[in-house]
XYZ file of N, CA and C in Angstrom:
846
model
N -60.073 158.785 100.167
C -61.172 158.563 99.224
C -62.514 158.580 99.929
N -62.569 158.174 101.195
C -63.821 158.208 101.943
C -64.363 159.612 102.032
N -63.465 160.578 102.280
C -63.900 161.966 102.372
C -64.454 162.439 101.042
N -63.798 162.031 99.922
C -64.276 162.406 98.597
C -65.646 161.825 98.334
N -65.877 160.563 98.712
C -67.159 159.912 98.487
C -68.253 160.577 99.298
N -67.962 160.903 100.553
C -68.943 161.589 101.386
C -69.269 162.950 100.809
N -68.259 163.626 100.261
C -68.488 164.919 99.625
C -69.388 164.774 98.414
N -69.260 163.643 97.710
C -70.089 163.415 96.544
C -71.557 163.262 96.924
N -71.819 162.630 98.067
C -73.188 162.523 98.564
C -73.743 163.911 98.847
N -72.940 164.748 99.505
C -73.388 166.104 99.812
C -73.617 166.892 98.535
N -72.785 166.666 97.524
C -72.968 167.370 96.255
C -74.301 166.985 95.610
N -74.685 165.708 95.727
C -75.964 165.263 95.171
C -77.129 165.919 95.930
N -76.980 166.027 97.239
C -78.014 166.712 98.022
C -78.116 168.184 97.617
N -76.958 168.803 97.392
C -76.958 170.214 97.002
C -77.594 170.387 95.633
N -77.352 169.454 94.713
C -77.946 169.541 93.377
C -79.467 169.492 93.455
N -80.003 168.634 94.332
C -81.452 168.568 94.516
C -81.977 169.879 95.082
N -81.269 170.407 96.084
C -81.677 171.690 96.683
C -81.662 172.802 95.640
N -80.644 172.802 94.778
C -80.551 173.842 93.743
C -81.738 173.778 92.783
N -82.157 172.560 92.429
C -83.291 172.411 91.511
C -84.579 172.923 92.155
N -84.756 172.642 93.440
C -85.948 173.144 94.132
C -85.920 174.664 94.223
N -84.752 175.213 94.494
C -84.635 176.673 94.588
C -84.932 177.328 93.238
N -84.505 176.678 92.154
C -84.783 177.212 90.812
C -86.286 177.236 90.528
N -87.007 176.212 90.961
C -88.463 176.206 90.770
C -89.107 177.398 91.464
N -88.629 177.684 92.672
C -89.166 178.814 93.431
C -88.890 180.126 92.698
N -87.649 180.271 92.214
C -87.279 181.498 91.510
C -88.059 181.649 90.213
N -88.192 180.525 89.465
C -88.919 180.589 88.187
C -90.393 180.915 88.389
N -90.910 180.562 89.576
C -92.311 180.876 89.874
C -92.485 182.316 90.346
N -91.376 183.070 90.438
C -91.427 184.468 90.839
C -91.674 184.656 92.328
N -91.313 183.662 93.134
C -91.542 183.742 94.570
C -90.231 183.819 95.332
N -90.309 184.435 96.502
C -89.208 184.397 97.437
C -89.495 183.339 98.499
N -88.508 183.079 99.347
C -88.638 182.008 100.325
C -89.835 182.144 101.240
N -90.104 183.376 101.707
C -91.226 183.583 102.623
C -92.564 183.324 101.932
N -92.649 183.710 100.669
C -93.884 183.472 99.917
C -94.104 181.974 99.704
N -93.031 181.273 99.382
C -93.149 179.833 99.188
C -93.545 179.154 100.498
N -92.942 179.591 101.591
C -93.276 179.006 102.894
C -94.751 179.183 103.203
N -95.268 180.368 102.922
C -96.684 180.630 103.179
C -97.556 179.733 102.302
N -97.179 179.575 101.043
C -97.962 178.740 100.132
C -97.939 177.272 100.546
N -96.842 176.855 101.166
C -96.711 175.466 101.608
C -97.262 175.243 103.008
N -97.506 176.328 103.734
C -97.953 176.199 105.122
C -96.807 175.851 106.066
N -95.594 176.299 105.728
C -94.398 175.994 106.522
C -93.849 177.253 107.171
N -92.973 177.048 108.136
C -92.196 178.152 108.677
C -91.110 178.504 107.650
N -90.802 179.773 107.475
C -89.775 180.155 106.490
C -88.433 179.462 106.688
N -88.109 179.108 107.920
C -86.819 178.462 108.163
C -86.735 177.087 107.485
N -87.882 176.431 107.319
C -87.872 175.127 106.654
C -87.483 175.280 105.199
N -88.038 176.274 104.534
C -87.673 176.537 103.134
C -86.189 176.848 103.034
N -85.691 177.642 103.974
C -84.281 177.998 103.959
C -83.392 176.772 104.123
N -83.745 175.894 105.049
C -82.922 174.704 105.295
C -82.918 173.772 104.093
N -84.097 173.607 103.445
C -84.168 172.725 102.275
C -83.400 173.320 101.104
N -83.562 174.617 100.863
C -82.944 175.247 99.694
C -81.439 175.382 99.823
N -80.904 175.264 101.041
C -79.452 175.312 101.242
C -78.861 173.936 101.531
N -79.681 172.880 101.380
C -79.250 171.490 101.564
C -78.859 171.168 102.989
N -79.289 171.995 103.926
C -79.037 171.670 105.330
C -80.005 170.597 105.822
N -81.175 170.541 105.190
C -82.173 169.517 105.484
C -82.573 168.850 104.174
N -82.597 167.527 104.154
C -83.054 166.815 102.965
C -84.576 166.736 102.991
N -85.264 167.147 101.935
C -86.726 167.120 101.938
C -87.257 165.701 101.865
N -88.472 165.517 102.338
C -89.151 164.239 102.157
C -89.851 164.259 100.801
N -90.373 163.114 100.391
C -91.127 163.058 99.141
C -92.360 163.959 99.223
N -93.019 163.984 100.382
C -94.185 164.856 100.553
C -93.791 166.320 100.472
N -92.620 166.670 101.031
C -92.136 168.051 100.936
C -91.975 168.461 99.479
N -91.439 167.571 98.678
C -91.228 167.870 97.258
C -92.562 168.051 96.547
N -93.527 167.203 96.878
C -94.847 167.337 96.245
C -95.465 168.699 96.555
N -95.405 169.098 97.824
C -95.989 170.386 98.243
C -95.236 171.530 97.586
N -93.928 171.441 97.547
C -93.082 172.489 96.946
C -93.432 172.673 95.470
N -93.512 171.570 94.730
C -93.819 171.654 93.300
C -95.225 172.206 93.056
N -96.167 171.784 93.909
C -97.533 172.289 93.771
C -97.577 173.798 94.005
N -96.863 174.264 95.016
C -96.845 175.693 95.330
C -96.228 176.504 94.198
N -95.281 175.887 93.483
C -94.614 176.579 92.370
C -95.347 176.390 91.045
N -96.428 175.630 91.065
C -97.150 175.364 89.835
C -96.391 174.471 88.877
N -95.551 173.601 89.409
C -94.734 172.719 88.567
C -94.882 171.263 89.020
N -96.136 170.827 89.091
C -96.371 169.428 89.455
C -95.722 168.458 88.479
N -95.463 168.937 87.248
C -94.844 168.066 86.248
C -93.410 167.664 86.631
N -92.820 168.392 87.571
C -91.450 168.105 88.014
C -91.399 167.164 89.219
N -92.557 166.855 89.781
C -92.593 166.114 91.048
C -91.929 164.744 90.945
N -92.327 163.956 89.964
C -91.799 162.594 89.870
C -90.293 162.583 89.662
N -89.798 163.491 88.823
C -88.364 163.537 88.542
C -87.577 163.929 89.789
N -88.096 164.884 90.542
C -87.402 165.336 91.746
C -87.439 164.267 92.844
N -88.543 163.560 92.943
C -88.615 162.471 93.926
C -87.652 161.355 93.543
N -87.511 161.102 92.256
C -86.527 160.110 91.810
C -85.112 160.543 92.196
N -84.830 161.842 92.068
C -83.523 162.356 92.480
C -83.325 162.183 93.983
N -84.392 162.418 94.742
C -84.328 162.214 96.193
C -84.000 160.765 96.525
N -84.661 159.832 95.842
C -84.418 158.408 96.105
C -82.964 158.041 95.777
N -82.434 158.649 94.720
C -81.043 158.384 94.362
C -80.095 158.873 95.450
N -80.388 160.060 95.997
C -79.570 160.594 97.084
C -79.659 159.689 98.306
N -80.884 159.283 98.634
C -81.072 158.417 99.802
C -80.361 157.077 99.623
N -80.350 156.573 98.388
C -79.724 155.287 98.132
C -78.214 155.315 98.184
N -77.626 156.494 98.017
C -76.168 156.595 98.035
C -75.601 156.327 99.424
N -76.312 156.728 100.434
C -75.770 156.650 101.790
C -76.820 156.082 102.735
N -76.508 154.971 103.352
C -77.406 154.353 104.323
C -76.636 154.134 105.618
N -77.109 154.723 106.689
C -76.449 154.502 107.977
C -76.705 153.080 108.439
N -75.717 152.521 109.152
C -75.828 151.132 109.589
C -77.086 150.884 110.408
N -77.473 151.831 111.271
C -78.642 151.583 112.126
C -79.916 151.459 111.305
N -79.951 152.083 110.124
C -81.107 151.907 109.233
C -81.043 150.575 108.515
N -79.889 150.230 107.999
C -79.746 148.998 107.246
C -79.953 147.768 108.128
N -79.546 147.868 109.388
C -79.527 146.699 110.261
C -80.591 146.746 111.357
N -81.563 147.642 111.205
C -82.536 147.806 112.282
C -83.401 146.567 112.497
N -83.535 145.716 111.474
C -84.306 144.479 111.630
C -83.396 143.263 111.757
N -82.102 143.503 111.952
C -81.163 142.400 112.118
C -80.191 142.293 110.962
N -79.238 141.384 111.097
C -78.181 141.226 110.100
C -78.606 140.369 108.906
N -79.568 139.487 109.110
C -79.981 138.630 107.999
C -80.511 139.452 106.828
N -81.382 140.400 107.092
C -81.957 141.206 106.013
C -80.881 141.991 105.283
N -79.898 142.481 106.033
C -78.806 143.227 105.407
C -78.011 142.328 104.467
N -77.816 141.065 104.863
C -77.108 140.116 103.998
C -77.941 139.765 102.762
N -79.237 139.592 102.942
C -80.114 139.238 101.826
C -80.239 140.366 100.805
N -80.113 141.604 101.277
C -80.391 142.749 100.409
C -79.427 142.862 99.227
N -78.224 142.301 99.359
C -77.248 142.447 98.270
C -77.283 141.282 97.281
N -78.067 140.265 97.534
C -78.070 139.095 96.653
C -78.451 139.440 95.211
N -79.491 140.254 94.961
C -79.800 140.593 93.555
C -78.624 141.247 92.836
N -77.879 142.089 93.547
C -76.703 142.720 92.956
C -75.665 141.671 92.587
N -75.435 140.712 93.477
C -74.460 139.659 93.206
C -74.883 138.823 92.004
N -76.163 138.538 91.906
C -76.643 137.658 90.842
C -76.565 138.311 89.461
N -76.616 139.642 89.388
C -76.559 140.295 88.082
C -75.151 140.772 87.720
N -74.186 140.545 88.603
C -72.806 140.988 88.357
C -71.993 139.871 87.717
N -71.186 140.227 86.732
C -70.314 139.264 86.061
C -68.864 139.379 86.527
N -68.441 140.575 86.869
C -67.052 140.786 87.290
C -67.026 141.469 88.652
N -66.428 140.801 89.616
C -66.313 141.319 90.974
C -64.860 141.711 91.251
N -64.684 142.890 91.841
C -63.372 143.290 92.346
C -63.552 143.767 93.782
N -62.754 143.233 94.693
C -62.907 143.581 96.099
C -61.544 143.829 96.726
N -61.449 144.919 97.468
C -60.233 145.221 98.236
C -60.614 145.263 99.704
N -59.858 144.533 100.527
C -60.163 144.483 101.954
C -58.902 144.713 102.775
N -58.870 145.796 103.561
C -57.710 146.076 104.403
C -57.811 145.460 105.797
N -58.969 144.876 106.124
C -59.179 144.427 107.502
C -59.573 142.960 107.644
N -60.430 142.471 106.745
C -60.952 141.110 106.871
C -60.864 140.384 105.533
N -60.915 139.075 105.593
C -61.082 138.287 104.381
C -62.451 138.645 103.783
N -62.544 138.914 102.487
C -63.835 139.294 101.880
C -64.905 138.227 102.084
N -66.145 138.672 102.235
C -67.248 137.786 102.583
C -67.451 136.614 101.655
N -67.229 136.799 100.356
C -67.465 135.718 99.409
C -66.482 134.566 99.555
N -65.372 134.791 100.251
C -64.387 133.719 100.420
C -64.156 133.421 101.909
N -65.143 133.747 102.736
C -65.050 133.443 104.161
C -65.575 132.040 104.456
N -65.036 131.422 105.499
C -65.609 130.187 106.021
C -66.768 130.530 106.944
N -67.554 129.538 107.275
C -68.684 129.751 108.170
C -68.223 130.250 109.539
N -67.169 129.633 110.080
C -66.688 130.033 111.397
C -66.159 131.450 111.418
N -65.428 131.823 110.369
C -64.883 133.175 110.274
C -66.014 134.194 110.137
N -66.996 133.871 109.285
C -68.148 134.758 109.119
C -68.881 134.961 110.438
N -69.053 133.886 111.188
C -69.741 134.000 112.476
C -68.996 134.950 113.405
N -67.669 134.869 113.432
C -66.901 135.766 114.284
C -67.021 137.217 113.829
N -66.980 137.438 112.504
C -67.117 138.793 111.973
C -68.481 139.383 112.312
N -69.539 138.629 112.012
C -70.890 139.153 112.224
C -71.236 139.241 113.702
N -70.679 138.363 114.512
C -70.919 138.461 115.943
C -70.318 139.748 116.502
N -69.139 140.106 116.008
C -68.517 141.356 116.447
C -69.365 142.554 116.035
N -69.921 142.498 114.822
C -70.801 143.576 114.354
C -72.056 143.643 115.216
N -72.663 142.495 115.458
C -73.905 142.452 116.232
C -73.706 143.019 117.636
N -72.618 142.670 118.269
C -72.363 143.157 119.620
C -72.143 144.660 119.654
N -71.573 145.182 118.573
C -71.237 146.601 118.562
C -72.428 147.492 118.233
N -73.351 147.028 117.349
C -74.339 147.995 116.883
C -75.717 147.441 116.563
N -75.989 146.139 116.766
C -77.287 145.576 116.382
C -77.947 144.924 117.588
N -79.160 145.366 117.897
C -79.865 144.844 119.075
C -80.371 143.423 118.853
N -80.787 143.122 117.625
C -81.346 141.806 117.316
C -80.223 140.805 117.068
N -80.330 139.644 117.680
C -79.318 138.604 117.484
C -79.846 137.551 116.508
N -79.557 137.744 115.234
C -79.898 136.745 114.221
C -78.640 136.349 113.445
N -77.525 136.292 114.177
C -76.232 136.017 113.556
C -76.241 134.674 112.822
N -76.826 133.645 113.438
C -76.835 132.316 112.800
C -77.534 132.370 111.442
N -78.662 133.074 111.368
C -79.378 133.200 110.099
C -78.571 134.000 109.085
N -77.911 135.055 109.557
C -77.109 135.890 108.663
C -75.928 135.107 108.097
N -75.315 134.268 108.929
C -74.212 133.425 108.461
C -74.706 132.485 107.363
N -75.875 131.882 107.570
C -76.435 130.959 106.574
C -76.672 131.666 105.245
N -77.165 132.902 105.295
C -77.413 133.655 104.065
C -76.099 133.935 103.345
N -75.080 134.350 104.107
C -73.796 134.647 103.470
C -73.183 133.389 102.860
N -73.293 132.270 103.540
C -72.747 131.025 102.989
C -73.475 130.629 101.706
N -74.788 130.774 101.693
C -75.561 130.452 100.491
C -75.196 131.376 99.334
N -74.892 132.622 99.655
C -74.553 133.606 98.628
C -73.266 133.247 97.899
N -72.422 132.460 98.520
C -71.147 132.100 97.906
C -71.302 131.202 96.680
N -72.521 130.738 96.427
C -72.742 129.919 95.233
C -72.439 130.686 93.954
N -72.452 132.032 94.011
C -72.157 132.800 92.800
C -70.728 132.545 92.317
N -69.863 132.065 93.215
C -68.496 131.739 92.814
C -68.458 130.627 91.763
N -69.480 129.791 91.761
C -69.482 128.593 90.926
C -70.556 128.616 89.845
N -71.312 129.691 89.781
C -72.401 129.791 88.807
C -72.028 130.741 87.675
N -72.439 130.397 86.471
C -72.248 131.292 85.342
C -70.787 131.458 84.964
N -70.509 132.568 84.299
C -69.157 132.864 83.809
C -68.569 134.050 84.567
N -68.784 134.091 85.871
C -68.332 135.235 86.658
C -66.833 135.182 86.924
N -66.237 136.378 87.051
C -64.828 136.520 87.382
C -64.698 137.273 88.697
N -63.733 136.865 89.514
C -63.549 137.460 90.839
C -62.079 137.807 91.049
N -61.835 139.014 91.531
C -60.489 139.438 91.906
C -60.545 139.983 93.328
N -59.850 139.326 94.235
C -59.833 139.726 95.639
C -58.429 140.203 96.012
N -58.346 141.355 96.643
C -57.093 141.886 97.159
C -57.213 142.053 98.663
N -56.245 141.558 99.402
C -56.224 141.750 100.852
C -54.842 142.239 101.254
N -54.814 143.031 102.311
C -53.537 143.407 102.910
C -52.951 142.199 103.648
N -51.629 142.116 103.712
C -50.984 141.003 104.413
C -51.443 140.938 105.870
N -51.727 142.071 106.469
C -52.168 142.096 107.871
C -53.468 141.338 108.077
N -54.300 141.214 107.015
C -55.548 140.457 107.107
C -55.269 138.997 107.454
N -54.128 138.486 107.012
C -53.793 137.081 107.235
C -53.482 136.776 108.693
N -53.286 137.812 109.479
C -52.958 137.599 110.889
C -53.657 138.626 111.776
N -54.935 138.905 111.445
C -55.655 139.937 112.203
C -56.161 139.460 113.551
N -55.972 138.172 113.878
C -56.330 137.694 115.206
C -57.816 137.504 115.430
N -58.622 137.549 114.358
C -60.060 137.369 114.510
C -60.360 135.910 114.839
N -61.097 135.670 115.922
C -61.449 134.316 116.300
C -60.266 133.564 116.884
N -60.445 132.269 117.101
C -59.357 131.474 117.671
C -58.448 130.957 116.560
N -57.375 130.265 116.960
C -56.371 129.808 115.999
C -56.947 128.822 115.000
N -57.833 127.941 115.450
C -58.419 126.955 114.541
C -59.269 127.620 113.467
N -60.069 128.611 113.882
C -60.910 129.334 112.925
C -60.053 130.076 111.911
N -59.002 130.722 112.411
C -58.127 131.473 111.515
C -57.405 130.538 110.544
N -56.921 129.394 111.042
C -56.213 128.449 110.175
C -57.144 127.889 109.105
N -58.364 127.545 109.497
C -59.341 127.041 108.534
C -59.615 128.074 107.452
N -59.707 129.354 107.867
C -59.969 130.416 106.905
C -58.810 130.566 105.911
N -57.601 130.517 106.401
C -56.448 130.665 105.517
C -56.343 129.498 104.545
N -56.625 128.292 105.013
C -56.633 127.129 104.127
C -57.695 127.286 103.046
N -58.854 127.811 103.433
C -59.936 128.017 102.474
C -59.553 129.081 101.449
N -58.838 130.098 101.884
C -58.412 131.158 100.973
C -57.488 130.591 99.895
N -56.596 129.712 100.282
C -55.722 129.056 99.310
C -56.552 128.211 98.341
N -57.516 127.476 98.867
C -58.347 126.599 98.044
C -59.160 127.397 97.029
N -59.815 128.458 97.486
C -60.628 129.267 96.575
C -59.745 129.947 95.532
N -58.557 130.370 95.957
C -57.642 131.028 95.032
C -57.187 130.147 93.888
N -57.376 128.834 94.028
C -57.008 127.903 92.967
C -58.088 127.762 91.902
N -59.279 128.314 92.143
C -60.345 128.237 91.152
C -59.960 129.033 89.909
N -60.302 128.556 88.724
C -59.864 129.232 87.493
C -60.457 130.622 87.290
N -61.576 130.908 87.922
C -62.227 132.212 87.751
C -61.965 133.158 88.906
N -61.048 132.785 89.804
C -60.785 133.572 91.002
C -59.307 133.958 91.072
N -59.057 135.224 91.359
C -57.703 135.712 91.606
C -57.631 136.217 93.045
N -56.639 135.757 93.785
C -56.420 136.229 95.149
C -55.039 136.872 95.208
N -55.010 138.158 95.510
C -53.754 138.884 95.640
C -53.546 139.343 97.065
N -52.318 139.254 97.528
C -51.962 139.718 98.867
C -50.973 140.869 98.723
N -51.273 141.982 99.360
C -50.394 143.148 99.300
C -49.431 143.064 100.480
N -48.158 142.812 100.211
C -47.210 142.611 101.311
C -47.012 143.872 102.146
N -46.783 143.660 103.441
C -46.420 144.767 104.322
C -44.964 145.117 104.039
N -44.715 146.375 103.715
C -43.367 146.790 103.359
C -42.990 148.069 104.091
N -41.732 148.189 104.416
C -41.204 149.457 104.910
C -41.111 150.415 103.729
N -41.533 151.651 103.955
C -41.442 152.637 102.885
C -42.491 152.470 101.813
N -43.609 151.882 102.170
C -44.688 151.679 101.199
C -45.145 153.013 100.623
N -45.350 153.036 99.318
C -45.662 154.292 98.639
C -47.116 154.704 98.801
N -48.005 153.748 99.029
C -49.437 154.061 99.078
C -50.054 153.467 100.327
N -50.780 154.299 101.070
C -51.441 153.844 102.277
C -52.691 153.045 101.924
N -53.110 152.129 102.797
C -54.389 151.443 102.568
C -55.550 152.442 102.551
N -56.587 152.115 101.827
C -57.803 152.931 101.818
C -58.933 152.093 102.409
N -60.131 152.654 102.439
C -61.251 151.902 102.968
C -61.559 150.697 102.083
N -62.123 149.659 102.673
C -62.500 148.491 101.890
C -63.628 148.826 100.931
N -63.597 148.214 99.736
C -64.644 148.508 98.756
C -64.816 147.328 97.809
N -65.999 147.273 97.191
C -66.349 146.273 96.176
C -66.743 147.017 94.909
N -66.281 146.506 93.758
C -66.678 147.048 92.463
C -67.454 145.959 91.729
N -68.656 146.287 91.285
C -69.523 145.347 90.585
C -69.590 145.734 89.110
N -68.963 144.900 88.250
C -68.799 145.248 86.843
C -68.183 146.648 86.764
N -68.705 147.494 85.883
C -68.257 148.889 85.858
C -69.431 149.787 86.228
N -70.382 149.215 86.986
C -71.647 149.903 87.219
C -71.795 150.477 88.622
N -71.161 149.864 89.619
C -71.461 150.251 90.994
C -70.290 149.935 91.908
N -70.114 150.801 92.894
C -69.133 150.580 93.964
C -69.858 150.672 95.296
N -69.533 149.741 96.190
C -70.028 149.825 97.560
C -68.848 149.961 98.512
N -68.971 150.899 99.441
C -67.905 151.189 100.393
C -68.478 151.081 101.803
N -67.802 150.329 102.644
C -68.223 150.213 104.040
C -67.389 151.162 104.888
N -68.055 152.171 105.448
C -67.396 153.138 106.317
C -67.841 152.909 107.760
N -67.247 153.633 108.679
C -67.543 153.425 110.092
C -69.018 153.667 110.390
N -69.597 154.693 109.773
C -70.958 155.086 110.128
C -72.031 154.595 109.170
N -71.635 154.047 108.024
C -72.670 153.631 107.096
C -72.130 152.990 105.832
N -73.046 152.778 104.910
C -72.811 152.011 103.684
C -73.052 152.929 102.501
N -72.025 153.093 101.672
C -72.068 154.040 100.574
C -72.194 153.304 99.252
N -73.126 153.734 98.417
C -73.309 153.169 97.082
C -73.029 154.256 96.054
N -72.116 153.968 95.124
C -71.731 154.932 94.104
C -71.990 154.347 92.725
N -72.663 155.105 91.884
C -72.938 154.662 90.511
C -72.489 155.676 89.474
N -72.083 156.852 89.908
C -71.618 157.866 88.956
C -70.350 157.353 88.279
N -70.282 157.376 86.955
C -69.136 156.801 86.251
C -67.784 157.307 86.732
N -67.674 158.607 87.025
C -66.385 159.142 87.474
C -65.977 158.562 88.823
N -66.960 158.329 89.706
C -66.672 157.738 91.010
C -66.275 156.269 90.868
N -67.017 155.539 90.028
C -66.681 154.132 89.800
C -65.276 154.021 89.215
N -64.940 154.903 88.291
C -63.610 154.880 87.676
C -62.524 155.167 88.703
N -62.793 156.088 89.631
C -61.792 156.417 90.653
C -61.450 155.188 91.483
N -62.477 154.413 91.842
C -62.225 153.193 92.608
C -61.570 152.120 91.753
N -61.962 152.035 90.478
C -61.337 151.059 89.585
C -59.851 151.372 89.411
N -59.527 152.654 89.285
C -58.124 153.049 89.159
C -57.353 152.725 90.435
N -57.978 152.959 91.584
C -57.338 152.636 92.857
C -57.118 151.138 92.986
N -58.117 150.359 92.565
C -57.974 148.897 92.607
C -56.794 148.455 91.736
N -56.675 149.049 90.560
C -55.589 148.679 89.659
C -54.227 148.999 90.278
N -54.114 150.139 90.959
C -52.848 150.489 91.604
C -52.528 149.535 92.748
N -53.539 149.189 93.525
C -53.330 148.240 94.611
C -52.973 146.860 94.064
N -53.622 146.481 92.964
C -53.340 145.179 92.357
C -51.895 145.081 91.895
N -51.339 146.200 91.419
C -49.943 146.202 90.980
C -48.980 145.985 92.148
N -49.430 146.283 93.362
C -48.588 146.119 94.543
C -48.683 144.716 95.129
N -49.665 143.939 94.688
C -49.930 142.632 95.289
C -49.060 141.544 94.667
N -48.967 140.425 95.396
C -48.332 139.223 94.856
C -49.413 138.163 94.681
N -49.153 137.243 93.773
C -50.160 136.253 93.406
C -49.510 134.868 93.335
N -50.355 133.851 93.131
C -49.854 132.504 92.909
C -48.996 132.001 94.050
N -47.815 131.483 93.719
C -46.941 130.867 94.713
C -46.516 131.877 95.784
N -46.270 133.134 95.384
C -45.843 134.140 96.360
C -46.969 134.453 97.349
N -48.192 134.546 96.850
C -49.325 134.785 97.747
C -49.532 133.598 98.677
N -49.455 132.392 98.106
C -49.592 131.192 98.942
C -48.495 131.129 99.999
N -47.314 131.611 99.659
C -46.223 131.630 100.629
C -46.538 132.520 101.826
N -47.127 133.684 101.563
C -47.501 134.571 102.663
C -48.616 133.963 103.511
N -49.578 133.330 102.837
C -50.681 132.702 103.570
C -50.160 131.540 104.402
N -49.287 130.730 103.821
C -48.720 129.581 104.540
C -47.902 130.037 105.749
N -47.141 131.126 105.571
C -46.362 131.653 106.687
C -47.271 132.099 107.827
N -48.408 132.705 107.485
C -49.371 133.114 108.519
C -49.941 131.895 109.218
N -50.202 130.831 108.478
C -50.713 129.594 109.080
C -49.673 128.981 110.025
N -48.416 129.042 109.637
C -47.354 128.479 110.474
C -47.255 129.210 111.803
N -47.456 130.515 111.774
C -47.413 131.282 113.037
C -48.553 130.873 113.969
N -49.680 130.474 113.400
C -50.801 130.039 114.222
C -50.476 128.722 114.946
N -49.692 127.888 114.301
C -49.370 126.608 114.905
C -48.263 126.735 115.957
């Protein structure tokens, strides 16, 4: 699914390039003529029109002016912003530290009524303990962030968990059984996290499902993702953060979540797996 999502980003870039190319054609110009009118090298027009290079907002303004279609400028820049918003590389999102990255999603959390999250690697952030969060974010900081503001980022994430208790929100969390014994942090931190997972799972508005490790499993794990109502999906990939709002894309993830949910165990069976993981720690 990650490859499909990345392809969708490229398709959005291509759609923008196609619209710019149509403006050039409708204006009766060829690429070299447009380049001259814009004061660019012809290769720049070629790269933009074939989606090899994403134009800047200023590029779009100049392009529309050269084609005599300034009326299209605002709409095309809005399309550019949508493309840019779909994919953000981690170094851009985290260039000022981890705290800002944690704060940036709070408005989304506050306007969401139904949360669905699948995690193949870690306990989801909304149900993490402070110690577990510190270990997760410290690992991230060491790997890719120059600024060390982990303590502040942990505080923001802990404060964000208030959405669990506010309003009429519903939460469904799915984790792979391997998450219960991923070895993150020391035994005390891991045990505290597992105890907290059981506690949160007892809340009336929270569902915690564990997908058991099985021989002959029919479906492989996919990348971790969050679904916010039926409006947006966020996917964390190795190189960046993907935001999807196209209904067909959101539905694809919702369908995947439903299939994974059918494989999970809940209630006493889920608690049994969590308790067994805690026993191994002792």
